[in-house]
């Protein structure tokens, strides 16, 4: 038996590095595997790491509190920063005409979540108990299934309770499972309240796709027949039409060339034009009719090649500043970013990770390709310096005190809010200061998930010691009940308003609800009942602002009301 003494020490010597690593490995592995199990077709995912941590803490399988706190905070910082990097590029673009309405509805739902939480607090709990409101904050973030908000609230509570903050993860764990089910069931209830027919909603989406022109690139071959264009330059025609288009190839008197801004138009010229789909009819009406022509059969060899931008020096430069046609003798006809085709307008800033469609003589295209980098190997290498520069700036910003009238102490954005805001700004504007912000989706997800499981495991282990006393002997059932009310009431108010007042398609509403609650299972349900991209559109439109507001309001509630 003595020969196995080392194994026993590995599990019980809580201050050894090996024990701490073993603890996290076991908790995270068990939690991740349990999270794959589906209940009624729904899985709780990585959040099961929290429950695995609670069980470990309850049976005394733990680590020193300072170590748990450090890993918890580091995991939180990494998690929220990578979220900010992900949503940053589309954060401000989400406020389009329709986006303003959807984000307004999402913000209203978030406000209603908070109002219902306070109502439940005053109705069901003893307001003289200093821990009651913090526990309700934990219930709130379990009810809305938002783990970053839990982290932000936890971090803010350490400021308010320097001698030991309440373990709000217990309330979070009570409310979370019913929160996931409540979001989906409330979305289904909206369908019956508003008497929605799914077939009719699908037909509406299909009709909208057919009638609404979008900004996807549109390619066509035209012949110049407008006598007015005789002797006019490409730049003059472009300015007169006041619409963006690119002439990638032009045939004049049987000779093929790559036009630039000074190329002169002649009646009878044949050209390949790329423009926004919404503009093609106006361009055809002004220049001339469509024709059938195969530019590949012309005498001069031309190539059309997708080039990947991996050269950091190109980051942030506009297409106009690159002088592709005048200097290089090639044209860029479209830009692909994050899987979406964008029209190559002159003012579009290029970013590392973009793919550009380059048309021109083969040797010229190869020169441009070399200048752009076009190295997948370079792109796959993580830009880890940008991540830690961002975290450094985010921590400084998060610790900066903001004096607010009426507050006894200055407010700080903290370890969650500061890195989140800086990450959003870097993700959107980093190219302006020559920061390469591109990270592959898999790399972002990996770092984000590592941060999340480290945070959840730490919170669960710390909360585990008193979890069952809190739930069974304390107010556990009240947390479940109030959490369910916090989940469904805002959805049942905002959903019908979005449908009846603003006439949104039901599938967009379902995606908006999932995005407001930042809940992937709810999005998965919405996608399962719709063959179009409408749920994903609603989700992605409100997700960036919702994630920011969830994290930011968590700290505001704690600092303003829990002190």
PDB file of C-alpha atoms in Angstrom, residues 42 44 142-145 175-190 480 483-492 513 517 519 521-522 525:
ATOM      1  CA  UNK A  42     -31.147  20.173 -25.579  1.00  0.00           C
ATOM      2  CA  UNK A  44     -26.228  22.481 -21.569  1.00  0.00           C
ATOM      3  CA  UNK A 142     -28.356  31.985 -14.857  1.00  0.00           C
ATOM      4  CA  UNK A 143     -31.848  32.832 -16.097  1.00  0.00           C
ATOM      5  CA  UNK A 144     -30.471  34.621 -19.167  1.00  0.00           C
ATOM      6  CA  UNK A 145     -27.764  31.934 -19.637  1.00  0.00           C
ATOM      7  CA  UNK A 175     -31.516  29.110 -12.601  1.00  0.00           C
ATOM      8  CA  UNK A 176     -29.479  28.048 -15.639  1.00  0.00           C
ATOM      9  CA  UNK A 177     -31.084  24.734 -16.733  1.00  0.00           C
ATOM     10  CA  UNK A 178     -34.634  26.100 -16.635  1.00  0.00           C
ATOM     11  CA  UNK A 179     -33.342  29.270 -18.278  1.00  0.00           C
ATOM     12  CA  UNK A 180     -32.301  27.328 -21.394  1.00  0.00           C
ATOM     13  CA  UNK A 181     -35.683  25.587 -21.576  1.00  0.00           C
ATOM     14  CA  UNK A 182     -37.560  28.802 -20.761  1.00  0.00           C
ATOM     15  CA  UNK A 183     -36.015  30.744 -23.665  1.00  0.00           C
ATOM     16  CA  UNK A 184     -37.024  28.090 -26.202  1.00  0.00           C
ATOM     17  CA  UNK A 185     -40.519  27.575 -24.749  1.00  0.00           C
ATOM     18  CA  UNK A 186     -41.187  31.323 -24.581  1.00  0.00           C
ATOM     19  CA  UNK A 187     -40.135  31.613 -28.243  1.00  0.00           C
ATOM     20  CA  UNK A 188     -42.648  28.894 -29.087  1.00  0.00           C
ATOM     21  CA  UNK A 189     -45.346  30.725 -27.076  1.00  0.00           C
ATOM     22  CA  UNK A 190     -44.795  33.879 -29.166  1.00  0.00           C
ATOM     23  CA  UNK A 480     -35.370  28.363  -9.715  1.00  0.00           C
ATOM     24  CA  UNK A 483     -35.083  32.665 -12.548  1.00  0.00           C
ATOM     25  CA  UNK A 484     -37.881  31.217 -14.672  1.00  0.00           C
ATOM     26  CA  UNK A 485     -39.872  34.451 -14.326  1.00  0.00           C
ATOM     27  CA  UNK A 486     -36.818  36.519 -15.242  1.00  0.00           C
ATOM     28  CA  UNK A 487     -36.372  34.368 -18.351  1.00  0.00           C
ATOM     29  CA  UNK A 488     -39.848  34.283 -19.856  1.00  0.00           C
ATOM     30  CA  UNK A 489     -41.588  37.560 -18.918  1.00  0.00           C
ATOM     31  CA  UNK A 490     -39.363  39.866 -21.040  1.00  0.00           C
ATOM     32  CA  UNK A 491     -39.562  37.496 -24.028  1.00  0.00           C
ATOM     33  CA  UNK A 492     -43.366  37.350 -23.835  1.00  0.00           C
ATOM     34  CA  UNK A 513     -34.365  36.344 -28.738  1.00  0.00           C
ATOM     35  CA  UNK A 517     -29.936  35.904 -24.293  1.00  0.00           C
ATOM     36  CA  UNK A 519     -27.987  31.374 -26.023  1.00  0.00           C
ATOM     37  CA  UNK A 521     -29.319  26.209 -27.940  1.00  0.00           C
ATOM     38  CA  UNK A 522     -32.110  28.701 -28.651  1.00  0.00           C
ATOM     39  CA  UNK A 525     -33.890  25.522 -32.229  1.00  0.00           C
TER      40      UNK A 525
END
